[in-house]
mmCIF file of C-alpha atoms in Angstrom:
data_model
loop_
_atom_site.group_PDB
_atom_site.id
_atom_site.type_symbol
_atom_site.label_atom_id
_atom_site.label_comp_id
_atom_site.label_asym_id
_atom_site.label_seq_id
_atom_site.Cartn_x
_atom_site.Cartn_y
_atom_site.Cartn_z
ATOM 1 C CA MET G 1 135.043 119.659 34.276
ATOM 2 C CA LYS G 2 137.633 116.906 33.696
ATOM 3 C CA LYS G 3 139.811 119.561 32.449
ATOM 4 C CA MET G 4 139.285 121.887 35.512
ATOM 5 C CA ILE G 5 140.206 118.983 37.899
ATOM 6 C CA ALA G 6 143.254 118.160 35.809
ATOM 7 C CA GLY G 7 144.468 121.880 36.230
ATOM 8 C CA VAL G 8 143.816 122.019 39.924
ATOM 9 C CA ALA G 9 145.778 118.664 40.466
ATOM 10 C CA ALA G 10 148.529 119.989 38.523
ATOM 11 C CA ALA G 11 148.664 123.341 40.761
ATOM 12 C CA LEU G 12 149.112 125.389 37.596
ATOM 13 C CA LEU G 13 149.411 128.815 39.165
ATOM 14 C CA ALA G 14 148.247 130.291 42.304
ATOM 15 C CA ALA G 15 147.465 133.915 42.857
ATOM 16 C CA THR G 16 147.487 136.138 45.904
ATOM 17 C CA LEU G 17 144.527 137.904 47.118
ATOM 18 C CA ALA G 18 145.158 141.307 48.661
ATOM 19 C CA LEU G 19 144.447 140.305 52.305
ATOM 20 C CA PRO G 20 145.817 142.056 55.453
ATOM 21 C CA CYS G 21 148.124 140.328 57.531
ATOM 22 C CA GLY G 22 146.574 137.768 59.931
ATOM 23 C CA ALA G 23 143.300 138.123 58.131
ATOM 24 C CA ILE G 24 142.864 134.352 57.840
ATOM 25 C CA SER G 25 142.940 132.079 61.028
ATOM 26 C CA ALA G 26 143.212 128.877 59.310
ATOM 27 C CA GLY G 27 146.096 126.379 59.568
ATOM 28 C CA SER G 28 145.526 125.378 55.839
ATOM 29 C CA ALA G 29 143.259 126.977 53.168
ATOM 30 C CA ILE G 30 142.497 127.437 49.590
ATOM 31 C CA LEU G 31 140.203 129.546 47.582
ATOM 32 C CA LEU G 32 139.530 128.073 44.068
ATOM 33 C CA ASP G 33 137.749 129.320 40.830
ATOM 34 C CA ALA G 34 135.917 126.346 40.073
ATOM 35 C CA GLN G 35 135.065 127.344 36.546
ATOM 36 C CA THR G 36 138.789 127.628 35.332
ATOM 37 C CA GLY G 37 140.598 125.594 38.256
ATOM 38 C CA ARG G 38 142.762 128.497 39.176
ATOM 39 C CA VAL G 39 143.763 128.499 42.885
ATOM 40 C CA LEU G 40 143.200 132.108 43.986
ATOM 41 C CA TYR G 41 144.433 131.868 47.594
ATOM 42 C CA GLU G 42 146.368 129.052 49.331
ATOM 43 C CA ARG G 43 148.178 128.309 52.558
ATOM 44 C CA GLN G 44 149.554 125.062 53.415
ATOM 45 C CA ALA G 45 146.955 123.653 51.159
ATOM 46 C CA GLU G 46 148.682 120.230 50.813
ATOM 47 C CA ARG G 47 149.303 119.601 54.361
ATOM 48 C CA GLN G 48 147.296 116.379 55.336
ATOM 49 C CA SER G 49 144.800 116.724 58.330
ATOM 50 C CA LEU G 50 142.132 115.023 59.790
ATOM 51 C CA ILE G 51 138.637 116.155 57.969
ATOM 52 C CA ALA G 52 135.904 115.108 60.396
ATOM 53 C CA SER G 53 132.408 115.261 58.734
ATOM 54 C CA THR G 54 133.630 117.081 55.740
ATOM 55 C CA THR G 55 134.425 113.272 54.724
ATOM 56 C CA LYS G 56 130.579 113.262 54.049
ATOM 57 C CA ILE G 57 131.135 115.294 50.702
ATOM 58 C CA MET G 58 132.894 112.128 49.360
ATOM 59 C CA THR G 59 130.261 109.695 50.972
ATOM 60 C CA ALA G 60 127.115 111.767 49.339
ATOM 61 C CA LEU G 61 129.001 112.113 46.012
ATOM 62 C CA VAL G 62 129.501 108.140 45.813
ATOM 63 C CA ILE G 63 125.935 107.481 46.824
ATOM 64 C CA CYS G 64 124.651 110.213 44.091
ATOM 65 C CA GLU G 65 126.586 108.449 41.461
ATOM 66 C CA GLN G 66 125.987 104.872 42.372
ATOM 67 C CA THR G 67 122.604 104.617 43.623
ATOM 68 C CA ASN G 68 118.854 105.657 43.094
ATOM 69 C CA VAL G 69 117.879 108.311 45.535
ATOM 70 C CA LEU G 70 114.155 107.251 45.158
ATOM 71 C CA ASP G 71 115.388 103.624 46.505
ATOM 72 C CA ARG G 72 113.873 102.680 50.033
ATOM 73 C CA VAL G 73 116.484 101.574 52.540
ATOM 74 C CA ARG G 74 115.730 99.726 55.737
ATOM 75 C CA ILE G 75 118.002 101.044 58.606
ATOM 76 C CA PRO G 76 120.451 98.019 59.745
ATOM 77 C CA LYS G 77 121.198 97.703 63.428
ATOM 78 C CA GLU G 78 124.681 98.529 62.678
ATOM 79 C CA ALA G 79 123.637 102.125 61.959
ATOM 80 C CA VAL G 80 121.839 102.684 65.099
ATOM 81 C CA GLY G 81 123.541 104.661 67.894
ATOM 82 C CA ILE G 82 126.571 105.630 66.078
ATOM 83 C CA GLU G 83 128.655 108.257 68.351
ATOM 84 C CA GLY G 84 128.647 111.888 67.431
ATOM 85 C CA SER G 85 125.939 114.014 65.434
ATOM 86 C CA SER G 86 122.927 111.916 64.531
ATOM 87 C CA MET G 87 119.719 111.817 62.603
ATOM 88 C CA TYR G 88 118.539 109.174 65.632
ATOM 89 C CA LEU G 89 117.808 106.474 63.047
ATOM 90 C CA LYS G 90 115.876 103.413 64.461
ATOM 91 C CA GLU G 91 116.609 99.891 63.376
ATOM 92 C CA GLY G 92 114.241 98.670 60.784
ATOM 93 C CA GLU G 93 112.621 102.081 59.775
ATOM 94 C CA ILE G 94 112.474 102.707 56.055
ATOM 95 C CA LEU G 95 113.856 105.900 54.558
ATOM 96 C CA THR G 96 114.506 106.964 50.942
ATOM 97 C CA VAL G 97 118.218 107.448 49.812
ATOM 98 C CA GLN G 98 117.469 110.858 49.501
ATOM 99 C CA ASP G 99 116.136 111.288 52.929
ATOM 100 C CA LEU G 100 119.252 109.850 54.273
ATOM 101 C CA LEU G 101 121.327 112.360 52.114
ATOM 102 C CA TYR G 102 119.306 115.083 53.814
ATOM 103 C CA GLY G 103 120.126 113.716 57.280
ATOM 104 C CA LEU G 104 123.836 113.075 55.987
ATOM 105 C CA MET G 105 124.568 116.610 54.766
ATOM 106 C CA LEU G 106 122.152 118.937 56.668
ATOM 107 C CA HIS G 107 122.425 117.257 60.019
ATOM 108 C CA SER G 108 125.742 115.594 59.432
ATOM 109 C CA GLY G 109 124.357 112.280 60.608
ATOM 110 C CA ASN G 110 126.970 109.970 61.346
ATOM 111 C CA ASP G 111 124.315 107.179 61.555
ATOM 112 C CA ALA G 112 122.838 108.072 58.188
ATOM 113 C CA ALA G 113 126.441 107.900 56.841
ATOM 114 C CA VAL G 114 126.735 104.237 57.969
ATOM 115 C CA ALA G 115 123.362 103.322 56.812
ATOM 116 C CA LEU G 116 124.029 104.740 53.137
ATOM 117 C CA ALA G 117 127.482 103.021 53.223
ATOM 118 C CA ILE G 118 126.219 99.784 54.016
ATOM 119 C CA TYR G 119 123.376 99.972 51.371
ATOM 120 C CA CYS G 120 125.875 101.123 48.675
ATOM 121 C CA GLY G 121 128.955 99.212 49.539
ATOM 122 C CA GLY G 122 127.694 95.965 51.532
ATOM 123 C CA THR G 123 129.898 97.010 54.540
ATOM 124 C CA VAL G 124 131.547 100.141 55.766
ATOM 125 C CA GLU G 125 134.830 98.600 54.547
ATOM 126 C CA GLY G 126 133.635 97.956 51.155
ATOM 127 C CA PHE G 127 132.352 101.460 50.863
ATOM 128 C CA ALA G 128 135.694 103.021 52.072
ATOM 129 C CA GLU G 129 136.890 101.320 49.090
ATOM 130 C CA LEU G 130 134.770 103.068 46.743
ATOM 131 C CA MET G 131 135.643 106.397 48.423
ATOM 132 C CA ASN G 132 139.155 105.807 47.852
ATOM 133 C CA ASP G 133 138.705 104.806 44.284
ATOM 134 C CA LYS G 134 136.836 108.051 43.430
ATOM 135 C CA ALA G 135 139.482 109.994 45.277
ATOM 136 C CA GLN G 136 142.081 108.431 43.043
ATOM 137 C CA ARG G 137 140.355 109.137 40.079
ATOM 138 C CA LEU G 138 139.680 112.570 40.879
ATOM 139 C CA GLY G 139 143.543 113.122 41.533
ATOM 140 C CA MET G 140 143.100 113.429 45.236
ATOM 141 C CA LYS G 141 146.647 112.503 46.032
ATOM 142 C CA GLY G 142 146.907 113.309 49.673
ATOM 143 C CA SER G 143 143.707 111.797 50.871
ATOM 144 C CA HIS G 144 142.665 108.455 52.479
ATOM 145 C CA PHE G 145 139.215 107.350 53.675
ATOM 146 C CA VAL G 146 138.433 104.377 56.122
ATOM 147 C CA ASN G 147 134.963 105.541 57.134
ATOM 148 C CA PRO G 148 131.843 107.275 55.704
ATOM 149 C CA ASN G 149 131.560 109.756 58.435
ATOM 150 C CA GLY G 150 134.747 111.417 59.510
ATOM 151 C CA LEU G 151 135.322 110.034 62.796
ATOM 152 C CA ASP G 152 138.811 110.375 63.965
ATOM 153 C CA ASN G 153 141.195 107.675 62.607
ATOM 154 C CA PRO G 154 144.914 108.219 61.868
ATOM 155 C CA GLU G 155 144.395 106.625 58.420
ATOM 156 C CA HIS G 156 141.564 108.989 57.625
ATOM 157 C CA TYR G 157 142.784 112.164 56.263
ATOM 158 C CA SER G 158 142.879 114.744 53.260
ATOM 159 C CA THR G 159 144.215 118.240 52.331
ATOM 160 C CA ALA G 160 142.602 121.598 51.787
ATOM 161 C CA LYS G 161 143.388 121.221 47.931
ATOM 162 C CA ASP G 162 142.056 117.945 47.767
ATOM 163 C CA MET G 163 138.846 118.848 49.474
ATOM 164 C CA ALA G 164 138.528 121.944 46.865
ATOM 165 C CA ILE G 165 138.881 119.347 43.990
ATOM 166 C CA LEU G 166 136.300 116.959 45.524
ATOM 167 C CA ALA G 167 133.675 119.870 46.196
ATOM 168 C CA SER G 168 134.212 121.449 42.744
ATOM 169 C CA TYR G 169 133.533 118.206 41.122
ATOM 170 C CA ALA G 170 130.726 117.384 43.445
ATOM 171 C CA MET G 171 128.837 120.493 43.004
ATOM 172 C CA GLU G 172 128.337 119.694 39.459
ATOM 173 C CA ASN G 173 126.143 116.806 40.230
ATOM 174 C CA PRO G 174 122.426 117.982 40.310
ATOM 175 C CA ILE G 175 121.390 115.789 43.184
ATOM 176 C CA PHE G 176 124.389 116.655 45.299
ATOM 177 C CA TYR G 177 123.729 120.250 44.569
ATOM 178 C CA LYS G 178 120.139 120.139 45.462
ATOM 179 C CA THR G 179 120.909 118.257 48.812
ATOM 180 C CA VAL G 180 123.654 120.786 50.014
ATOM 181 C CA SER G 181 121.904 123.941 49.103
ATOM 182 C CA THR G 182 118.726 122.790 50.941
ATOM 183 C CA LYS G 183 118.446 125.086 54.165
ATOM 184 C CA THR G 184 115.676 123.075 55.868
ATOM 185 C CA VAL G 185 113.744 119.975 55.145
ATOM 186 C CA LYS G 186 111.128 117.868 57.076
ATOM 187 C CA ILE G 187 111.467 114.069 56.800
ATOM 188 C CA GLY G 188 108.607 112.309 58.604
ATOM 189 C CA ASP G 189 108.527 113.870 61.836
ATOM 190 C CA ARG G 190 112.217 115.124 61.747
ATOM 191 C CA TYR G 191 112.774 118.836 61.110
ATOM 192 C CA LEU G 192 116.437 119.330 59.733
ATOM 193 C CA ARG G 193 118.156 122.590 59.377
ATOM 194 C CA ASN G 194 121.410 122.821 57.413
ATOM 195 C CA HIS G 195 124.382 123.318 59.922
ATOM 196 C CA ASN G 196 126.126 125.656 57.048
ATOM 197 C CA LYS G 197 125.339 129.344 58.329
ATOM 198 C CA LEU G 198 126.834 130.683 55.125
ATOM 199 C CA LEU G 199 123.529 129.762 53.379
ATOM 200 C CA TRP G 200 122.003 132.263 55.635
ATOM 201 C CA SER G 201 124.537 135.118 55.642
ATOM 202 C CA LEU G 202 126.580 134.983 52.311
ATOM 203 C CA GLU G 203 125.090 136.018 48.877
ATOM 204 C CA GLY G 204 125.301 133.152 46.767
ATOM 205 C CA ALA G 205 126.224 130.588 49.164
ATOM 206 C CA ASP G 206 125.024 127.194 47.925
ATOM 207 C CA GLY G 207 127.139 124.520 50.031
ATOM 208 C CA VAL G 208 129.080 122.594 51.087
ATOM 209 C CA LYS G 209 129.724 120.948 54.567
ATOM 210 C CA THR G 210 130.711 121.761 58.108
ATOM 211 C CA GLY G 211 133.046 119.538 60.189
ATOM 212 C CA PHE G 212 134.535 119.430 63.692
ATOM 213 C CA THR G 213 136.263 117.104 66.221
ATOM 214 C CA LYS G 214 138.445 118.071 68.958
ATOM 215 C CA ALA G 215 141.325 116.560 67.358
ATOM 216 C CA ALA G 216 140.783 117.947 63.846
ATOM 217 C CA GLY G 217 139.437 121.574 64.981
ATOM 218 C CA ARG G 218 136.672 123.516 62.836
ATOM 219 C CA ILE G 219 136.753 122.273 59.179
ATOM 220 C CA LEU G 220 134.649 124.282 56.610
ATOM 221 C CA VAL G 221 134.012 123.516 52.867
ATOM 222 C CA SER G 222 131.911 126.145 51.054
ATOM 223 C CA SER G 223 130.797 127.091 47.638
ATOM 224 C CA CYS G 224 129.415 130.442 46.345
ATOM 225 C CA THR G 225 127.876 131.274 43.018
ATOM 226 C CA ARG G 226 127.591 134.898 41.412
ATOM 227 C CA ARG G 227 126.591 135.590 38.038
ATOM 228 C CA GLY G 228 127.332 132.040 36.797
ATOM 229 C CA ARG G 229 130.809 131.924 38.598
ATOM 230 C CA ARG G 230 131.467 129.564 41.450
ATOM 231 C CA LEU G 231 134.194 129.698 44.092
ATOM 232 C CA ILE G 232 135.098 126.917 46.393
ATOM 233 C CA CYS G 233 136.842 127.734 49.914
ATOM 234 C CA VAL G 234 138.503 124.996 52.050
ATOM 235 C CA THR G 235 139.713 125.879 55.646
ATOM 236 C CA MET G 236 141.027 123.585 58.123
ATOM 237 C CA ASN G 237 141.726 123.961 61.871
ATOM 238 C CA ASP G 238 140.140 127.423 61.912
ATOM 239 C CA ARG G 239 138.585 128.866 64.839
ATOM 240 C CA ASP G 240 137.009 131.810 62.916
ATOM 241 C CA ASP G 241 135.848 129.906 59.754
ATOM 242 C CA TRP G 242 132.624 131.750 59.010
ATOM 243 C CA ASN G 243 134.403 135.052 58.927
ATOM 244 C CA ASP G 244 137.351 133.706 56.987
ATOM 245 C CA HIS G 245 135.179 132.097 54.324
ATOM 246 C CA LYS G 246 133.272 135.365 53.867
ATOM 247 C CA THR G 247 136.523 137.271 53.352
ATOM 248 C CA LEU G 248 138.083 135.158 51.130
ATOM 249 C CA MET G 249 134.861 134.733 48.899
ATOM 250 C CA GLU G 250 134.336 138.476 48.807
ATOM 251 C CA ASN G 251 138.035 139.231 47.942
ATOM 252 C CA GLY G 252 138.009 136.371 45.247
ATOM 253 C CA PHE G 253 135.091 137.744 43.544
ATOM 254 C CA ALA G 254 136.171 141.216 43.688
ATOM 255 C CA ASP G 255 139.707 141.033 43.034
ATOM 256 C CA PHE G 256 139.608 138.531 39.887
ATOM 257 C CA THR G 257 137.142 138.128 37.017
ATOM 258 C CA VAL G 258 136.906 135.350 34.454
ATOM 259 C CA ARG G 259 138.035 136.490 30.971
ATOM 260 C CA GLN G 260 137.810 134.489 27.912
ATOM 261 C CA ILE G 261 141.131 134.451 25.974
ATOM 262 C CA VAL G 262 140.709 132.158 23.463
ATOM 263 C CA SER G 263 137.438 131.369 21.306
ATOM 264 C CA PHE G 264 136.806 128.133 19.733
ATOM 265 C CA GLY G 265 137.417 128.719 15.833
ATOM 266 C CA GLU G 266 139.525 131.607 16.417
ATOM 267 C CA CYS G 267 142.566 132.069 14.151
ATOM 268 C CA LEU G 268 145.670 132.127 16.292
ATOM 269 C CA GLY G 269 148.298 132.612 13.584
ATOM 270 C CA THR G 270 149.199 131.316 10.221
ATOM 271 C CA LEU G 271 151.810 129.038 8.780
ATOM 272 C CA PRO G 272 153.576 129.256 5.259
ATOM 273 C CA VAL G 273 152.897 126.489 2.858
ATOM 274 C CA ILE G 274 155.233 125.242 0.541
ATOM 275 C CA SER G 275 154.649 123.774 -2.941
ATOM 276 C CA GLY G 276 150.822 124.666 -2.324
ATOM 277 C CA ASP G 277 148.094 126.306 -4.603
ATOM 278 C CA GLY G 278 148.221 128.856 -1.686
ATOM 279 C CA ASN G 279 150.870 130.468 0.388
ATOM 280 C CA THR G 280 149.507 130.342 3.941
ATOM 281 C CA VAL G 281 147.164 128.494 6.132
ATOM 282 C CA GLU G 282 145.286 129.719 9.325
ATOM 283 C CA LEU G 283 145.746 127.951 12.620
ATOM 284 C CA LEU G 284 142.411 127.688 14.368
ATOM 285 C CA ALA G 285 141.740 126.924 18.104
ATOM 286 C CA MET G 286 139.748 124.079 18.761
ATOM 287 C CA GLU G 287 138.651 124.967 22.266
ATOM 288 C CA ASP G 288 137.349 128.105 24.099
ATOM 289 C CA PHE G 289 139.693 128.965 27.020
ATOM 290 C CA SER G 290 138.836 131.086 30.083
ATOM 291 C CA TYR G 291 140.851 131.944 33.256
ATOM 292 C CA ALA G 292 140.411 134.202 36.375
ATOM 293 C CA LEU G 293 142.447 137.247 36.105
ATOM 294 C CA SER G 294 143.220 140.076 37.994
ATOM 295 C CA PRO G 295 143.237 143.450 36.307
ATOM 296 C CA GLU G 296 146.828 143.781 35.747
ATOM 297 C CA GLU G 297 147.376 140.387 34.266
ATOM 298 C CA GLU G 298 147.996 139.786 30.704
ATOM 299 C CA PRO G 299 148.472 136.327 29.657
ATOM 300 C CA GLN G 300 150.375 135.402 26.299
ATOM 301 C CA ILE G 301 149.695 133.162 23.829
ATOM 302 C CA ILE G 302 152.590 130.829 22.298
ATOM 303 C CA LEU G 303 152.089 128.787 19.167
ATOM 304 C CA SER G 304 153.921 125.449 19.146
ATOM 305 C CA LYS G 305 154.220 125.048 15.409
ATOM 306 C CA PRO G 306 157.035 124.428 12.743
ATOM 307 C CA ASP G 307 158.364 127.042 10.522
ATOM 308 C CA PHE G 308 156.470 126.132 7.425
ATOM 309 C CA VAL G 309 154.421 123.002 6.110
ATOM 310 C CA TYR G 310 154.461 121.245 2.917
ATOM 311 C CA ALA G 311 151.576 120.975 0.996
ATOM 312 C CA PRO G 312 148.958 118.993 0.889
ATOM 313 C CA VAL G 313 147.391 120.435 3.827
ATOM 314 C CA VAL G 314 143.827 119.229 4.969
ATOM 315 C CA GLN G 315 141.351 121.489 6.812
ATOM 316 C CA GLY G 316 140.649 120.168 10.108
ATOM 317 C CA GLN G 317 143.860 118.231 10.365
ATOM 318 C CA SER G 318 145.772 118.673 13.653
ATOM 319 C CA ALA G 319 148.307 121.398 13.433
ATOM 320 C CA GLY G 320 150.028 121.460 17.144
ATOM 321 C CA TYR G 321 149.075 123.461 20.058
ATOM 322 C CA ALA G 322 148.698 127.110 21.596
ATOM 323 C CA TYR G 323 149.981 127.454 25.085
ATOM 324 C CA VAL G 324 148.664 130.279 27.092
ATOM 325 C CA THR G 325 151.078 131.500 29.669
ATOM 326 C CA LEU G 326 150.856 133.784 32.462
ATOM 327 C CA GLU G 327 154.238 134.879 34.643
ATOM 328 C CA GLU G 328 156.102 132.401 32.479
ATOM 329 C CA LYS G 329 154.096 129.525 33.700
ATOM 330 C CA THR G 330 151.519 127.554 31.272
ATOM 331 C CA ILE G 331 147.964 127.944 32.368
ATOM 332 C CA GLY G 332 146.419 126.382 29.105
ATOM 333 C CA LYS G 333 146.919 124.179 26.190
ATOM 334 C CA ILE G 334 144.676 124.271 23.215
ATOM 335 C CA PRO G 335 144.821 122.026 20.157
ATOM 336 C CA LEU G 336 145.039 123.542 16.885
ATOM 337 C CA VAL G 337 143.859 122.482 13.301
ATOM 338 C CA TYR G 338 144.381 123.847 9.866
ATOM 339 C CA GLY G 339 141.755 126.443 8.652
ATOM 340 C CA GLN G 340 141.816 125.498 5.031
ATOM 341 C CA THR G 341 142.719 122.679 2.557
ATOM 342 C CA ILE G 342 145.804 123.629 0.608
ATOM 343 C CA GLU G 343 146.297 121.470 -2.215
ATOM 344 C CA GLN G 344 149.773 120.584 -3.911
ATOM 345 C CA GLN G 345 150.679 122.839 -6.737
ATOM 346 C CA THR G 346 150.328 121.184 -9.895
ATOM 347 C CA VAL G 347 153.513 121.167 -12.127
ATOM 348 C CA LYS G 348 152.677 121.746 -15.756
ATOM 349 C CA GLU G 349 154.177 119.253 -18.149
ATOM 350 C CA PRO G 350 155.848 121.022 -21.046
ATOM 351 C CA SER G 351 154.217 119.992 -24.652
ATOM 352 C CA LEU G 352 156.285 118.051 -27.359
ATOM 353 C CA TRP G 353 156.665 121.368 -29.353
ATOM 354 C CA GLU G 354 157.984 123.287 -25.891
ATOM 355 C CA ARG G 355 160.290 120.391 -25.333
ATOM 356 C CA LEU G 356 161.500 120.387 -29.133
ATOM 357 C CA TRP G 357 161.884 124.199 -29.123
ATOM 358 C CA LYS G 358 163.737 124.119 -25.812
ATOM 359 C CA GLY G 359 166.163 121.426 -26.918
ATOM 360 C CA GLY G 360 166.935 123.270 -30.234
ATOM 361 C CA ARG G 361 167.860 126.586 -28.588
ATOM 362 C CA THR G 362 171.601 127.354 -28.383
#
């Protein structure tokens, strides 16, 4: 996952889906293959924008990583009567962290966001610092958070690309995944239904969050998993987001498949050995490498290695890198090691008789 995030953050290579002109209504959008980190589609993906309640993806992730979801939380007065969408918390009532996560992600409760923020960070401001720290560690360079719920603030923003990075990472957290993939849940006398309509209308949809304010427009971050492959889609300021996500997801699964290009332990080449008891040594890949590719795309493997190596050579010793390229752009870097130990060739010393005989010859 860390390698995938690094790949996305570096924007290795973007592909173009075969979409008709005007098919997508979003002001900015991105479609990401979560397994390989390849961007399959993008439009103004690094443009900063208000993100409304999709902010709660970061809120939930920080809570999942830094608290115990079985902990019981007494609702403080600061979390009651928050503007916007709400699960209508009451001061002094006690709910578990998991209950509040459901209220946060299914019902988009702004009050649940504040309750969780205060419980985890002490204050809303303290929790925002945790959010920004996590964003920095994930490589979300175009994002800044000032609150846990996404209420409009000029200092609170992100990009489609950053939100895709965040969602890809968050969906690997089992508690987060369980929460956002839940369609309905009953908490006491509260019946919560997930606002994400794709859970009912798109095959394989399993997350993640909706968002809307008048200033931000309609924002949607979605996840869809089919046959073990996950795509993440983000649209911002999109009046037709449900249909746009369906279009992007269906095309992403149809137009690209993940192919394994290199296997761990695979011999990718050989290297001449000078002064060794063997003439060549194999160069073995130390990692698997897969990538989302269209049928007509053929990646190339380029070895970064010297022309030869002097013995001795030790099996498992670092031997440089193999670079996987596509359309002259690097999409992967794989460490190599030597496949065998090649000892230095032993030079036999001449015997006394051989030295005398050679010295006596004319």
